[in-house]
Structures are given as structure tokens and as C-alpha cells.
Coordinates of N, CA and C in Angstrom, one line a residue:
M1 N 23.5 -20.9 -1.3 CA 22.9 -22.1 -2.0 C 21.7 -22.0 -1.9
K2 N 20.7 -22.5 -2.9 CA 19.3 -22.4 -3.2 C 18.5 -23.7 -2.7
T3 N 17.5 -23.8 -2.3 CA 16.7 -25.0 -2.1 C 15.4 -24.5 -2.6
E4 N 14.7 -25.2 -3.6 CA 13.4 -24.9 -3.9 C 12.6 -26.1 -4.0
G5 N 11.1 -25.8 -3.8 CA 10.1 -26.8 -3.6 C 9.6 -26.8 -2.4
R6 N 8.5 -27.2 -2.0 CA 7.8 -27.0 -0.8 C 8.2 -27.9 0.2
N7 N 8.6 -29.2 -0.1 CA 8.9 -30.1 1.1 C 10.3 -30.0 1.4
A8 N 11.3 -29.6 0.2 CA 12.6 -29.4 0.4 C 12.9 -28.2 1.4
V9 N 12.2 -27.1 1.2 CA 12.3 -25.9 2.0 C 11.7 -26.1 3.4
F10 N 10.8 -26.9 3.6 CA 10.1 -27.2 4.8 C 11.3 -27.9 5.7
E11 N 11.8 -29.1 5.0 CA 12.8 -29.9 5.6 C 14.0 -28.9 5.9
L12 N 14.3 -28.0 5.1 CA 15.4 -27.2 5.5 C 15.2 -26.4 6.6
L13 N 14.2 -25.9 7.0 CA 13.8 -25.1 8.2 C 14.0 -26.1 9.6
K14 N 14.0 -27.5 9.1 CA 14.0 -28.1 10.5 C 15.4 -28.4 10.8
T15 N 16.6 -28.0 9.8 CA 17.9 -27.9 10.3 C 18.5 -26.8 10.9
E16 N 19.7 -26.8 11.0 CA 20.1 -25.7 12.2 C 21.2 -24.9 11.0
K17 N 21.0 -25.1 9.7 CA 21.6 -24.2 8.8 C 21.1 -22.8 8.7
N18 N 22.0 -21.9 8.5 CA 21.8 -20.4 8.4 C 21.0 -20.2 7.1
I19 N 19.7 -19.7 7.1 CA 19.0 -19.6 6.2 C 18.8 -18.0 6.2
D20 N 19.2 -17.4 4.9 CA 19.2 -15.9 4.7 C 18.0 -15.4 4.6
K21 N 17.0 -16.2 3.5 CA 15.9 -15.5 3.3 C 14.7 -16.6 2.4
I22 N 13.8 -16.4 2.6 CA 12.8 -17.2 1.8 C 12.1 -16.3 0.9
L23 N 12.0 -16.8 -0.3 CA 10.9 -15.8 -1.3 C 9.7 -17.0 -1.3
I24 N 8.7 -16.7 -1.2 CA 7.3 -17.1 -1.3 C 6.4 -16.4 -2.2
E25 N 5.8 -17.2 -3.0 CA 4.9 -16.6 -4.3 C 3.7 -15.7 -3.0
K26 N 3.3 -14.5 -3.8 CA 2.3 -13.9 -3.2 C 0.9 -14.8 -2.9
N27 N 0.2 -14.2 -2.0 CA -1.0 -14.6 -1.9 C -0.7 -16.4 -1.3
P28 N 0.2 -16.9 -0.4 CA 0.3 -18.2 -0.4 C -1.0 -18.9 0.2
Q29 N -0.8 -20.2 -0.2 CA -2.1 -21.1 0.2 C -1.6 -22.7 0.5
G30 N -2.4 -23.2 1.1 CA -1.8 -24.8 1.5 C -0.7 -24.6 2.2
S31 N 0.4 -25.5 1.7 CA 1.5 -25.8 2.6 C 2.4 -24.7 2.8
L32 N 2.2 -23.4 1.7 CA 3.3 -22.6 1.7 C 2.8 -21.6 3.0
T33 N 1.9 -21.6 3.6 CA 1.4 -20.9 4.7 C 2.0 -21.4 5.8
K34 N 2.1 -22.8 5.8 CA 2.8 -23.8 6.8 C 4.3 -23.3 6.9
I35 N 4.6 -23.1 5.6 CA 6.2 -22.7 5.4 C 6.6 -21.3 6.0
F36 N 5.6 -20.5 5.7 CA 5.7 -19.2 6.2 C 5.7 -19.0 7.7
A37 N 4.8 -19.8 8.3 CA 4.5 -19.7 9.7 C 5.9 -20.5 10.5
E38 N 6.4 -21.4 9.9 CA 7.5 -22.1 10.5 C 9.0 -21.1 10.4
A39 N 8.8 -20.4 9.1 CA 10.2 -19.5 8.8 C 10.0 -18.2 10.1
R40 N 8.6 -17.8 10.2 CA 8.5 -16.6 11.3 C 9.0 -17.2 12.7
K41 N 8.6 -18.3 12.9 CA 8.7 -19.1 14.2 C 10.3 -19.2 14.7
K42 N 11.3 -19.4 13.3 CA 12.5 -19.4 13.6 C 13.5 -18.1 13.0
G43 N 12.5 -17.0 13.0 CA 13.3 -15.8 12.8 C 13.7 -15.6 11.5
V44 N 13.3 -16.2 10.5 CA 14.0 -16.1 9.1 C 13.2 -15.2 8.3
R45 N 13.9 -14.5 7.4 CA 13.3 -13.5 6.5 C 12.5 -13.8 5.7
V46 N 11.4 -13.5 5.3 CA 10.4 -13.8 4.0 C 10.1 -12.8 3.3
Q47 N 10.2 -12.9 2.0 CA 9.7 -12.0 1.2 C 8.7 -12.7 0.1
F48 N 7.5 -11.6 -0.1 CA 6.6 -12.3 -0.8 C 6.6 -11.8 -2.2
V49 N 6.8 -12.3 -3.3 CA 7.1 -12.1 -4.6 C 6.2 -12.6 -5.6
D50 N 6.2 -12.1 -6.8 CA 5.5 -12.3 -8.2 C 6.0 -13.8 -8.6
K51 N 5.4 -14.5 -9.0 CA 5.7 -15.9 -9.6 C 7.0 -15.8 -10.6
K52 N 7.0 -14.7 -11.4 CA 8.3 -14.5 -12.3 C 9.7 -14.3 -11.8
V53 N 9.4 -13.9 -10.4 CA 10.6 -13.5 -9.7 C 11.1 -14.9 -9.2
L54 N 10.2 -16.0 -8.9 CA 10.3 -17.1 -8.6 C 11.0 -18.1 -9.7
D55 N 10.4 -17.6 -10.9 CA 11.0 -18.4 -12.2 C 12.2 -17.9 -12.5
K56 N 12.7 -16.9 -12.1 CA 14.0 -16.3 -12.7 C 15.1 -16.9 -11.6
E57 N 14.6 -17.3 -10.3 CA 15.6 -17.7 -9.3 C 15.8 -19.2 -9.5
S58 N 14.7 -19.9 -9.8 CA 14.4 -21.4 -9.9 C 15.5 -22.1 -10.7
I59 N 16.3 -22.9 -10.2 CA 17.4 -23.5 -11.0 C 16.9 -24.8 -11.8
E60 N 15.8 -25.4 -11.0 CA 15.2 -26.8 -11.8 C 14.0 -26.3 -12.4
G61 N 13.6 -25.3 -12.2 CA 12.1 -25.1 -12.7 C 11.0 -25.7 -11.9
R62 N 11.2 -26.0 -10.9 CA 10.2 -26.7 -10.0 C 10.1 -26.2 -8.4
H63 N 10.1 -24.9 -8.5 CA 10.1 -24.1 -7.0 C 8.8 -24.2 -6.3
Q64 N 7.5 -24.4 -7.1 CA 6.3 -25.0 -6.3 C 5.9 -23.6 -5.4
G65 N 6.5 -22.3 -5.8 CA 6.1 -21.2 -5.5 C 7.0 -20.8 -4.0
V66 N 7.9 -21.6 -3.9 CA 9.1 -21.1 -2.7 C 10.5 -21.6 -3.2
V67 N 11.4 -20.2 -2.7 CA 12.7 -20.7 -2.9 C 13.4 -20.1 -1.6
A68 N 14.3 -21.0 -1.2 CA 15.2 -20.4 0.2 C 16.7 -20.3 -0.2
F69 N 17.4 -19.5 0.3 CA 18.7 -19.1 0.3 C 19.5 -19.4 1.7
S70 N 20.4 -20.1 1.5 CA 21.1 -20.7 2.9 C 22.5 -20.4 2.6
T71 N 23.3 -20.3 3.8 CA 24.6 -20.2 3.6 C 25.5 -21.1 4.8
D72 N 26.6 -21.5 4.7 CA 27.4 -22.2 5.7 C 28.2 -21.3 6.6
Y73 N 28.0 -20.0 6.2 CA 28.8 -19.0 7.1 C 28.3 -19.2 8.7
E74 N 29.2 -19.5 9.5 CA 29.0 -19.7 10.9 C 29.1 -18.3 11.7
Y75 N 28.1 -17.9 12.3 CA 27.9 -16.8 13.3 C 28.3 -17.1 14.5
A76 N 28.9 -16.0 15.2 CA 29.6 -16.2 16.4 C 28.4 -15.9 17.4
P77 N 28.6 -16.5 18.6 CA 27.5 -16.7 19.6 C 27.7 -15.0 20.3
L78 N 26.5 -14.6 20.4 CA 26.4 -12.9 21.1 C 27.2 -12.8 22.2
E79 N 27.4 -14.1 23.2 CA 28.2 -13.8 24.2 C 29.7 -13.5 24.1
E80 N 30.2 -14.1 23.0 CA 31.6 -13.7 22.7 C 32.0 -12.4 22.4
I81 N 30.9 -11.6 21.9 CA 31.0 -10.1 21.4 C 30.9 -9.6 22.8
L82 N 29.9 -9.9 23.8 CA 29.5 -9.3 24.9 C 30.8 -9.2 26.0
S83 N 31.5 -10.5 25.6 CA 32.6 -10.5 26.8 C 33.7 -9.6 26.3
S84 N 33.8 -9.0 25.1 CA 35.0 -8.3 24.8 C 35.0 -6.9 25.5
A85 N 34.0 -6.5 26.3 CA 33.9 -5.1 27.1 C 35.1 -5.2 28.0
N86 N 36.3 -4.4 27.7 CA 37.2 -4.3 28.8 C 37.7 -3.1 29.0
G87 N 36.8 -2.2 28.9 CA 36.8 -0.4 29.0 C 37.0 0.1 27.8
N88 N 37.6 -0.6 26.7 CA 37.6 0.2 25.4 C 37.0 -1.0 24.3
G89 N 36.1 -1.8 24.7 CA 35.3 -2.4 23.7 C 34.6 -1.5 22.5
L90 N 34.6 -2.2 21.3 CA 34.0 -1.6 20.3 C 33.0 -2.4 19.6
V91 N 31.9 -2.2 19.4 CA 31.1 -3.0 18.6 C 30.1 -2.5 17.7
V92 N 29.7 -2.8 16.5 CA 29.0 -2.3 15.8 C 27.5 -3.1 15.5
V93 N 26.4 -2.4 15.7 CA 25.1 -2.8 15.9 C 24.2 -2.2 14.5
C94 N 23.9 -3.1 13.6 CA 23.2 -2.9 12.4 C 21.5 -3.1 12.8
D95 N 21.2 -2.0 12.4 CA 19.4 -2.0 12.5 C 18.7 -1.8 11.3
G96 N 18.3 -2.7 10.3 CA 17.6 -2.7 9.3 C 18.5 -2.6 8.0
I97 N 20.0 -2.8 8.0 CA 20.7 -2.9 6.9 C 20.4 -4.2 6.1
E98 N 19.6 -3.7 4.9 CA 18.9 -4.9 4.2 C 19.9 -4.8 2.8
D99 N 20.7 -4.0 2.5 CA 21.3 -4.3 1.2 C 22.8 -4.8 1.5
V100 N 23.0 -5.9 0.5 CA 24.3 -6.8 1.0 C 25.5 -5.9 0.7
H101 N 25.4 -5.1 0.0 CA 26.5 -3.9 -0.5 C 27.0 -3.3 0.9
N102 N 25.8 -2.7 1.7 CA 26.1 -2.0 2.7 C 26.6 -2.6 3.9
L103 N 26.0 -4.0 4.0 CA 26.2 -4.8 4.8 C 27.9 -5.4 4.7
G104 N 28.2 -5.6 3.5 CA 29.6 -6.1 3.5 C 30.4 -5.0 3.8
S105 N 30.3 -3.7 3.1 CA 31.0 -2.5 3.4 C 31.1 -2.1 4.9
I106 N 30.3 -2.4 5.6 CA 30.1 -2.1 7.2 C 31.0 -3.2 7.9
I107 N 30.9 -4.3 7.5 CA 32.0 -5.3 8.2 C 33.2 -5.2 7.7
R108 N 33.6 -4.6 6.6 CA 35.0 -4.3 6.2 C 35.5 -3.4 7.0
V109 N 34.7 -2.0 7.2 CA 34.9 -1.1 8.0 C 35.1 -1.4 9.3
A110 N 34.4 -2.1 10.3 CA 34.2 -2.6 11.5 C 35.7 -3.7 11.6
E111 N 36.1 -4.4 10.7 CA 37.1 -5.3 11.1 C 38.4 -4.5 10.9
C112 N 38.5 -3.5 9.9 CA 39.7 -2.5 9.4 C 39.8 -1.8 10.8
A113 N 38.9 -1.4 11.5 CA 38.9 -0.5 12.7 C 39.2 -1.5 13.8
G114 N 39.2 -2.8 13.8 CA 39.5 -3.5 15.0 C 38.3 -3.7 16.0
A115 N 37.1 -3.4 15.5 CA 35.8 -3.7 16.3 C 36.0 -5.0 16.8
N116 N 35.4 -5.3 18.1 CA 35.1 -6.6 18.7 C 34.2 -7.5 17.7
G117 N 33.3 -6.7 17.2 CA 32.2 -7.5 16.4 C 31.1 -6.7 15.8
V118 N 30.2 -7.5 15.2 CA 29.2 -6.8 14.5 C 28.1 -7.4 14.8
I119 N 26.9 -6.9 15.0 CA 25.8 -7.6 15.4 C 24.4 -7.3 14.6
I120 N 23.8 -8.2 14.0 CA 22.8 -7.9 12.8 C 21.6 -8.7 13.4
P121 N 20.3 -8.2 13.1 CA 18.9 -9.0 13.4 C 18.7 -10.1 12.5
A122 N 18.1 -11.0 13.0 CA 17.6 -12.1 11.9 C 16.4 -11.6 11.0
N123 N 15.7 -10.7 11.4 CA 14.7 -10.2 10.4 C 15.0 -8.8 9.9
K124 N 14.4 -8.5 8.6 CA 14.5 -7.3 8.3 C 16.0 -6.9 8.0
S125 N 16.9 -7.7 7.6 CA 18.3 -7.6 7.8 C 18.8 -8.6 6.5
A126 N 19.8 -7.9 5.9 CA 20.7 -8.6 4.9 C 21.5 -9.8 6.0
S127 N 21.9 -10.9 5.4 CA 22.7 -12.0 6.0 C 23.8 -11.8 5.6
V128 N 24.7 -12.5 6.2 CA 26.3 -12.7 5.8 C 26.1 -14.0 4.5
T129 N 26.3 -13.6 3.5 CA 26.3 -14.4 2.1 C 27.5 -14.2 1.6
E130 N 27.6 -15.3 0.7 CA 28.7 -15.3 -0.4 C 29.1 -13.9 -0.7
A131 N 27.8 -13.2 -1.4 CA 28.2 -11.7 -1.8 C 28.7 -10.8 -0.8
V132 N 28.2 -10.7 0.3 CA 28.6 -10.1 1.5 C 29.9 -10.3 1.7
I133 N 30.4 -11.6 2.0 CA 31.9 -11.9 2.3 C 32.7 -11.3 1.3
R134 N 32.2 -11.4 -0.1 CA 33.0 -11.0 -1.0 C 33.1 -9.4 -1.1
I135 N 32.0 -8.9 -0.8 CA 32.0 -7.3 -0.9 C 32.8 -6.7 0.3
S136 N 32.8 -7.5 1.3 CA 33.7 -7.1 2.8 C 35.2 -7.4 2.3
A137 N 35.6 -8.1 1.1 CA 36.9 -8.0 1.0 C 37.6 -9.3 1.7
G138 N 36.6 -10.3 2.1 CA 37.0 -11.2 3.0 C 36.9 -11.0 4.6
A139 N 36.6 -9.7 4.8 CA 36.7 -9.2 6.3 C 35.7 -10.0 7.3
A140 N 34.8 -10.4 6.6 CA 33.8 -11.1 7.4 C 34.0 -12.6 8.2
E141 N 35.3 -12.9 7.5 CA 35.9 -14.1 7.9 C 36.9 -13.7 9.0
H142 N 37.1 -12.7 9.2 CA 38.2 -12.2 10.2 C 37.8 -11.5 11.7
I143 N 36.5 -11.2 11.4 CA 35.4 -10.6 12.7 C 34.5 -11.3 13.1
K144 N 34.1 -11.1 14.4 CA 32.8 -11.8 14.9 C 31.5 -11.4 14.5
V145 N 30.7 -12.1 13.9 CA 29.5 -11.5 13.5 C 28.1 -12.3 14.2
A146 N 27.5 -11.7 15.1 CA 26.4 -12.3 15.7 C 24.9 -12.1 14.9
K147 N 24.2 -13.2 15.0 CA 23.1 -12.8 14.1 C 21.8 -13.2 15.4
V148 N 21.2 -12.3 15.8 CA 20.1 -12.3 17.0 C 18.8 -12.1 16.6
N149 N 18.0 -12.9 17.3 CA 16.4 -12.9 17.1 C 15.7 -11.6 17.6
S150 N 16.2 -11.1 18.6 CA 15.5 -9.8 19.1 C 17.0 -8.4 19.4
L151 N 16.5 -7.6 18.5 CA 17.8 -6.4 18.6 C 17.4 -5.7 19.9
T152 N 16.2 -5.5 20.2 CA 15.8 -4.8 21.5 C 16.4 -5.5 23.0
R153 N 16.1 -6.8 22.7 CA 16.9 -7.4 23.9 C 18.4 -7.3 24.1
T154 N 19.0 -7.4 22.8 CA 20.5 -7.5 22.6 C 21.0 -6.2 22.9
V155 N 20.3 -5.0 22.7 CA 20.7 -3.8 23.2 C 20.8 -3.8 24.8
E156 N 19.6 -4.3 25.5 CA 19.9 -4.2 26.8 C 20.9 -5.1 27.1
E157 N 21.3 -6.2 26.8 CA 22.3 -7.0 27.1 C 23.7 -6.3 27.0
L158 N 23.9 -5.5 25.8 CA 25.0 -4.6 25.5 C 25.1 -3.7 26.8
K159 N 24.2 -3.1 27.3 CA 24.2 -2.3 28.3 C 24.7 -2.9 29.6
K160 N 24.0 -4.0 30.0 CA 24.5 -4.7 31.2 C 26.0 -5.2 31.1
A161 N 26.5 -5.3 29.9 CA 27.8 -5.8 29.7 C 28.8 -4.5 29.8
G162 N 28.1 -3.3 29.9 CA 29.1 -2.2 30.1 C 29.3 -1.3 28.7
Y163 N 28.4 -1.6 28.0 CA 28.6 -0.6 26.7 C 27.7 0.7 26.8
W164 N 28.2 1.8 26.3 CA 27.4 2.8 26.0 C 26.9 2.8 24.6
L165 N 25.5 3.1 24.3 CA 25.2 2.9 22.9 C 24.9 4.1 22.4
Y166 N 25.5 4.3 21.0 CA 25.5 5.6 20.4 C 24.6 5.5 19.1
A167 N 23.5 6.0 18.7 CA 22.8 5.8 17.5 C 23.3 6.9 16.7
L168 N 23.4 6.5 15.4 CA 24.1 7.5 14.3 C 22.8 8.1 13.6
E169 N 22.6 9.2 14.0 CA 21.2 9.7 12.9 C 21.4 10.9 12.7
A170 N 20.8 11.7 11.7 CA 21.1 13.3 11.3 C 20.7 14.0 12.2
D171 N 19.8 13.9 13.3 CA 19.6 15.0 14.1 C 19.9 14.7 15.5
G172 N 21.3 13.9 15.4 CA 21.8 13.9 16.7 C 22.6 14.9 17.2
E173 N 23.7 14.8 18.4 CA 24.3 15.8 18.7 C 25.6 15.6 18.0
D174 N 26.6 16.7 17.7 CA 27.8 16.7 17.2 C 28.6 15.8 17.5
I175 N 29.0 14.7 17.0 CA 29.7 13.5 17.3 C 31.3 14.3 17.7
Y176 N 31.7 15.4 17.2 CA 32.9 15.8 17.5 C 32.9 16.4 18.8
K177 N 31.9 16.8 19.4 CA 31.6 17.2 20.8 C 31.3 16.2 21.8
S178 N 31.3 15.0 21.4 CA 30.6 14.0 22.3 C 31.6 13.1 23.1
D179 N 31.3 12.8 24.3 CA 32.3 11.7 25.0 C 32.0 10.5 24.7
L180 N 33.3 9.8 23.9 CA 33.2 8.5 23.3 C 34.1 7.5 24.0
S181 N 34.2 7.6 25.3 CA 35.2 6.8 26.1 C 34.3 5.8 26.6
G182 N 35.2 4.9 27.0 CA 34.7 3.2 27.7 C 34.3 2.7 26.4
N183 N 33.6 1.7 26.9 CA 33.0 0.5 25.8 C 32.0 1.1 24.7
V184 N 31.9 1.1 23.6 CA 31.1 1.7 22.7 C 30.5 0.7 21.7
A185 N 29.3 1.0 21.7 CA 28.6 0.4 20.6 C 28.0 1.3 19.9
L186 N 28.3 1.2 18.3 CA 27.6 2.2 17.7 C 26.5 1.7 16.7
V187 N 25.4 2.2 16.7 CA 24.1 1.5 16.0 C 24.0 2.6 14.7
I188 N 23.9 1.8 13.6 CA 23.8 2.2 12.5 C 22.4 1.8 11.7
G189 N 21.6 2.6 11.4 CA 20.3 2.0 10.9 C 20.3 2.1 9.1
G190 N 19.3 1.5 8.6 CA 19.1 1.6 7.0 C 18.9 2.9 6.7
E191 N 19.5 3.3 5.0 CA 19.6 4.3 4.6 C 18.0 4.9 4.3
D192 N 17.1 4.4 4.3 CA 15.8 4.9 4.0 C 15.1 5.1 5.3
S193 N 15.3 4.3 6.4 CA 14.5 4.1 7.6 C 15.4 4.7 8.7
G194 N 16.6 4.6 8.9 CA 17.3 4.9 9.9 C 17.4 4.0 11.2
V195 N 17.7 4.5 12.3 CA 17.6 3.5 13.4 C 16.2 3.7 14.0
R196 N 15.6 2.3 14.4 CA 14.1 2.5 14.5 C 14.0 3.2 15.7
R197 N 13.0 3.7 16.1 CA 12.5 4.5 17.3 C 12.8 3.6 18.4
I198 N 12.2 2.4 18.4 CA 12.1 1.2 19.7 C 13.8 1.4 20.1
I199 N 14.8 1.1 19.2 CA 16.2 1.2 19.4 C 16.7 2.3 19.9
R200 N 16.2 3.3 19.0 CA 16.8 4.6 19.4 C 16.7 5.1 20.8
E201 N 15.4 4.7 21.2 CA 15.1 5.2 22.7 C 15.9 4.5 23.8
K202 N 16.4 3.4 23.4 CA 17.2 2.6 24.4 C 18.8 2.9 24.4
C203 N 19.2 3.6 23.2 CA 20.3 4.2 23.1 C 20.7 5.5 24.3
D204 N 21.8 5.5 24.6 CA 22.3 6.6 25.5 C 22.4 7.8 25.0
Y205 N 22.8 7.7 23.8 CA 22.9 9.1 23.0 C 22.8 8.8 21.5
T206 N 22.2 10.1 20.9 CA 22.0 10.0 19.3 C 23.1 10.8 19.1
L207 N 24.1 10.6 18.0 CA 25.2 11.4 17.5 C 24.9 11.5 15.9
A208 N 25.3 12.6 15.5 CA 25.2 13.1 14.0 C 26.7 13.5 13.6
L209 N 27.0 13.5 12.2 CA 27.9 13.8 11.6 C 27.5 15.1 10.8
P210 N 28.4 16.2 11.0 CA 28.1 17.6 10.5 C 28.3 17.5 9.0
L211 N 27.1 17.8 8.4 CA 27.0 17.8 6.7 C 27.2 19.3 6.4
H212 N 28.0 19.4 5.3 CA 28.2 21.0 5.0 C 27.7 21.2 3.3
G213 N 27.1 20.2 2.7 CA 26.6 20.4 1.4 C 25.2 20.3 1.3
K214 N 24.9 19.8 0.1 CA 23.2 20.0 -0.1 C 22.8 18.5 0.0
V215 N 23.3 17.7 0.1 CA 22.8 16.4 0.2 C 22.8 16.1 1.6
N216 N 21.6 15.5 2.4 CA 21.4 15.7 3.6 C 21.7 14.3 4.5
S217 N 22.1 13.5 3.9 CA 22.9 12.2 4.6 C 24.0 11.4 3.7
L218 N 24.7 10.6 4.3 CA 25.8 9.8 4.0 C 25.1 8.5 3.9
N219 N 26.0 7.8 3.0 CA 25.7 6.3 2.9 C 26.2 5.5 4.2
A220 N 25.4 4.5 4.8 CA 25.4 3.9 5.8 C 26.9 3.6 6.3
S221 N 27.5 2.9 5.2 CA 28.9 2.4 5.6 C 29.8 3.5 5.8
V222 N 29.7 4.5 5.0 CA 30.4 5.7 4.9 C 30.4 6.6 6.3
A223 N 29.2 6.6 6.6 CA 28.7 7.4 8.0 C 29.5 6.7 9.2
L224 N 29.4 5.1 9.2 CA 29.9 4.3 10.0 C 31.4 4.4 10.1
G225 N 32.0 4.6 8.8 CA 33.5 4.6 8.9 C 34.0 6.0 9.6
V226 N 33.6 7.1 9.2 CA 33.8 8.3 9.8 C 33.5 8.3 11.6
A227 N 32.5 7.5 11.9 CA 32.3 7.5 13.3 C 33.2 6.5 14.1
V228 N 33.4 5.3 13.4 CA 34.0 4.5 14.2 C 35.5 5.1 14.3
Y229 N 36.0 5.8 13.4 CA 37.6 6.1 13.5 C 37.7 7.4 14.3
E230 N 36.5 8.0 14.4 CA 36.5 9.1 15.4 C 36.5 8.5 16.9
V231 N 35.9 7.3 17.2 CA 36.1 6.7 18.2 C 37.7 6.3 18.5
I232 N 38.2 5.9 17.6 CA 39.8 5.5 17.6 C 40.6 6.6 17.9
R233 N 40.3 7.6 17.2 CA 40.9 8.8 17.4 C 41.2 9.4 18.8
R234 N 40.0 9.2 19.5 CA 39.7 9.5 20.6 C 40.9 8.7 21.5
R235 N 40.9 7.5 21.3 CA 41.7 6.6 22.2 C 43.2 6.7 21.8

């Protein structure tokens, strides 16, 4: 759902609705700076764009320099996912997955593999929108997805809950030679940036999929699919 206009978006920020992102015209002034400050406080993703982008997104043609996108999707409390640690828990952690197609595919893979949940950050990440639900083939309605303000803190909470954290990166150790027993949390990063250093350093291991072709990386959802089913195969 789109909300446009300065007052309307500011009031939206006062509610408990899930706001996926807010588009604000570049070089904001006046009340737009107030909207930006409130969005940052609530951990809502903000993109600064040209006016022509807002003109294209506007339904009524009265965007006043700001358009917000929200969804009625209900995220699961992180605690529900953390409590799934029973010796063979399986969680997927997304770090910087901004493409809705990738997120939808990742959720679909996780649900098909029987994962206990998917964790996404509130900032610099795609949210669960109608498009993501559609791309996931409805899987987003059948798996717990938690949206967290601090992925760094969440990684630490996963450790306390008994999870081993594995970052999937090209320079990691061979996944086929790794011990994947116990509660496993697979951390997948964006295709351009990978898993951020601050998150990677908190992981217990860095794993890689052996590549034998000339292309040096796999699509994020494909890499996750291979890794998650290797975890299942071991079990």
C-alpha cells in the first residue's frame, strides 16, 4: 500500500504498521527532514530519489516529496524463532538482501527445507511485501519471518540460544568438509556486498561452495539452496 504526502506519511510513522520503505526527494527540506529523522528512529529504510521517481510512484499526483510503502504482513517475534533451538534447529539470516526477488526465493528455499525461520534486518533490506509473498510462491505465509532492528545483536542472541553461525562467502572453507551438526544458522549476504565484516566476524565459521566454472559466484538464493540442503543431508 502506498501513502503519499508529508502529513499522511508522518502520521503513518506514528502507527504500528509495517513500513517497507520511504522514498524522499533528494535534498530534503522543512518537514521532509522531520520525516527522515522519525523514519531513522523507527528503523525504516529510506531512499532519496529524484522528483521524477516520486511522480511515477504517485497515485494522486500530490506526493509533496515523499511516498511510503507499507504492508499488512505480520512478522514473527524473534523469540519464537530463537526458541526453536532443540538440537537440530535451522535458521536463515539475511544480511543486506535488498532485491525482492532474492528475498522471495530465499524464503521459499527456507520454507521448503523446513527451516524454523528467516531473519531480516529493518535497514538496508527488502521487506516482506506482496511481491515477495508472490515470488516465494506463498511460502512467506507458512514460515516465521522476524524483522530486527539490530542484526549484530540478533547474531549474539542466536549464539546464546545455542546456534552455530555459518557465513556463506566465497573465501570460506569447503562446506562439504565442515561439521554442520547441532543448531545451525546460515548467514547469506547481498550479491554485491556479501556478508558484512561486522557480522562475519561474529560468525563461528565461514563456508564456501566449491565453484568449478568461470563465474566466481552464485545467486544468493541458489547458494542458500545448496547450503541448506547440505545441512539436511547431514542429518
